[in-house]
Coordinates of C-alpha atoms in Angstrom, one line a residue:
A1 CA -0.1 -0.1 0.0
L2 CA 1.1 3.3 -0.8
D3 CA 3.5 4.6 1.9
Y4 CA 3.3 1.3 3.9
P5 CA 5.7 -1.4 2.8
R6 CA 5.1 -4.8 4.1
G7 CA 6.8 -5.2 7.2
G8 CA 6.9 -1.6 8.4
M9 CA 9.8 1.1 7.5
G10 CA 12.3 -1.4 9.0
A11 CA 12.1 -4.1 6.3
L12 CA 12.6 -1.0 3.6
I13 CA 15.6 -0.1 5.5
D14 CA 16.5 -3.5 5.7
A15 CA 16.5 -4.1 2.0
L16 CA 18.4 -0.6 1.3
V17 CA 20.9 -1.8 3.2
R18 CA 21.4 -5.1 1.4
G19 CA 21.6 -3.3 -1.4
V20 CA 24.4 -1.0 -0.4
E21 CA 26.5 -3.7 0.8
R22 CA 25.9 -6.3 -2.0
Q23 CA 27.3 -3.8 -4.3
G24 CA 30.3 -3.0 -2.1
G25 CA 29.3 -0.1 -0.3
E26 CA 29.3 0.5 3.6
L27 CA 27.1 2.0 6.3
R28 CA 28.7 3.7 9.4
Y29 CA 25.9 4.0 12.2
G30 CA 26.5 6.8 14.5
A31 CA 29.4 8.5 12.3
H32 CA 29.1 12.1 13.0
V33 CA 29.8 14.3 9.5
E34 CA 31.6 17.0 9.9
E35 CA 32.3 18.1 6.1
V36 CA 30.9 16.9 3.0
T37 CA 34.4 16.9 0.6
L38 CA 34.3 17.4 -3.3
H39 CA 36.7 17.1 -5.6
G40 CA 36.3 18.4 -9.0
G41 CA 32.8 20.0 -8.4
R42 CA 31.2 16.8 -7.0
A43 CA 30.7 15.5 -3.5
S44 CA 33.6 12.8 -2.9
G45 CA 33.5 11.8 0.7
V46 CA 32.9 12.7 4.5
R47 CA 35.2 13.8 6.8
L48 CA 33.8 12.5 10.3
R49 CA 34.4 13.9 13.6
G50 CA 37.7 13.3 14.8
G51 CA 39.3 13.9 11.4
Q52 CA 38.9 10.6 9.7
H53 CA 38.2 11.0 6.0
V54 CA 35.9 8.5 4.1
R55 CA 36.5 8.7 0.1
A56 CA 33.5 7.9 -2.0
R57 CA 33.9 5.4 -4.8
E58 CA 30.7 7.4 -6.8
G59 CA 28.9 9.9 -4.3
V60 CA 28.0 10.8 -1.3
V61 CA 24.2 10.1 -0.1
S62 CA 22.9 12.2 2.5
N63 CA 19.6 11.2 4.4
A64 CA 19.6 14.6 6.2
S65 CA 17.6 17.4 4.4
I66 CA 19.0 19.7 1.6
W67 CA 19.0 22.5 3.9
D68 CA 21.5 20.2 6.9
T69 CA 23.3 18.7 3.9
E70 CA 24.3 22.0 2.5
R71 CA 25.6 23.0 6.2
F72 CA 28.1 20.1 5.6
L73 CA 29.3 21.5 2.2
P74 CA 32.2 23.5 2.5
G75 CA 31.0 27.3 2.5
G76 CA 27.6 26.1 3.4
A77 CA 24.7 27.7 4.7
S78 CA 25.5 30.5 2.1
G79 CA 22.2 30.4 0.4
T80 CA 24.5 28.6 -2.8
S81 CA 25.9 25.5 -2.3
S82 CA 29.3 25.1 -2.9
L83 CA 28.1 22.9 -5.9
G84 CA 26.6 25.9 -7.5
R85 CA 23.0 25.4 -6.6
T86 CA 21.1 27.3 -5.0
T87 CA 19.0 26.2 -2.2
P88 CA 15.5 26.2 -1.7
E89 CA 13.6 28.5 0.8
L90 CA 12.5 26.3 3.5
C91 CA 8.9 25.4 3.2
G92 CA 6.0 24.4 6.0
S93 CA 6.0 21.8 8.1
F94 CA 3.2 19.5 9.0
M95 CA 1.9 18.1 12.6
H96 CA 1.6 14.4 12.5
L97 CA -0.5 12.6 15.2
H98 CA 0.2 8.7 15.6
L99 CA -2.7 6.7 17.5
G100 CA -3.4 3.3 18.7
L101 CA -6.9 2.0 18.8
R102 CA -9.0 -1.1 19.3
A103 CA -9.9 -2.5 16.0
D104 CA -13.1 -3.8 17.6
Q105 CA -14.2 0.0 17.9
L106 CA -14.0 0.9 14.2
P107 CA -16.2 -0.6 11.3
K108 CA -15.0 -3.7 9.5
D109 CA -14.4 -1.8 6.1
L110 CA -12.4 0.9 7.3
P111 CA -10.8 2.7 4.1
L112 CA -6.9 2.8 4.1
H113 CA -7.2 6.6 3.7
Y114 CA -9.4 9.3 4.3
S115 CA -9.2 12.9 3.7
V116 CA -11.0 15.9 5.4
I117 CA -11.6 19.0 3.8
R118 CA -13.0 22.2 5.6
S119 CA -13.1 24.2 2.6
W120 CA -12.2 23.5 -1.3
E121 CA -11.8 27.4 -1.8
E122 CA -8.8 27.6 0.7
P123 CA -5.5 26.2 -0.4
V124 CA -4.4 22.9 1.3
D125 CA -1.6 24.6 3.6
A126 CA -4.8 27.3 5.1
T127 CA -4.8 26.5 8.7
G128 CA -6.6 23.8 10.1
N129 CA -8.4 23.3 6.3
V130 CA -7.0 19.7 5.2
V131 CA -6.8 16.7 7.7
I132 CA -5.5 13.6 6.0
I133 CA -5.7 10.3 7.8
S134 CA -4.2 6.9 7.4
I135 CA -5.2 3.9 9.0
P136 CA -2.2 1.4 7.2
S137 CA -3.3 -1.5 9.6
T138 CA -6.4 -1.8 7.6
V139 CA -3.9 -3.3 4.5
N140 CA -1.5 -4.6 6.6
P141 CA -2.5 -6.2 9.8
D142 CA 1.1 -6.4 11.0
L143 CA 1.7 -2.8 11.7
A144 CA -0.5 -3.1 14.4
P145 CA -1.0 -5.6 17.5
P146 CA -3.5 -8.0 17.4
G147 CA -7.0 -6.7 18.1
R148 CA -5.4 -2.9 17.2
H149 CA -5.2 -0.4 14.7
C150 CA -2.5 2.1 13.9
L151 CA -3.8 5.8 12.7
H152 CA -1.5 8.4 11.4
A153 CA -2.9 12.0 10.9
Y154 CA -1.2 15.2 9.7
L155 CA -1.8 18.6 8.9
A156 CA -0.1 21.3 7.4
A157 CA 0.9 23.0 10.3
T158 CA 0.9 27.0 9.4
E159 CA -0.2 28.1 13.0
P160 CA 2.3 31.3 13.7
Y161 CA 5.0 30.5 15.9
A162 CA 4.8 33.8 17.5
P163 CA 2.3 33.6 20.1
W164 CA 3.8 30.5 21.5
E165 CA 7.6 31.9 21.3
D166 CA 8.3 33.5 24.6
L167 CA 5.9 31.1 26.8
K168 CA 7.3 28.6 29.1
R169 CA 6.0 25.1 29.7
G170 CA 4.6 24.8 32.9
T171 CA 3.3 28.6 33.5
P172 CA -0.4 29.2 33.4
E173 CA 0.4 30.9 30.2
Y174 CA 1.3 28.2 28.5
E175 CA -1.5 25.9 29.8
S176 CA -4.1 28.0 28.7

């Protein structure tokens, strides 16, 4: 099903690891990258915390966002990477909610995906306009414990941050 591989994300990761290792690649976990090194305008390796340099045979793969990856390039965080590409502007975010639900309290013909749209005239990212709900355990029961379903709901996180910026957790203002 869309977005929910059989066996969960762990199965997808395991398959990627097998593919990398089958091709002679190496994965290092917990290795802190200080810098992506370049040669001839291409990523050629990484320098790790502690100074070790790992050379890439063909390229460097980053699972960080484009903005975080750019900071690892020489002269990063400049708006234009060392590779001469302009970094996209930061985009909005999403609020995600994950819930576990009792299956016996839900309809048997529950759909995988469900959308709640307040107004078709408003943009998708208008505050509170669209909520997307997925219940992947309807198509792959292994994603939840027996007798349960897992629900993932998300919506554009477009609420302004300014009213929250100076609030301290535990204060009456924060709690209200």
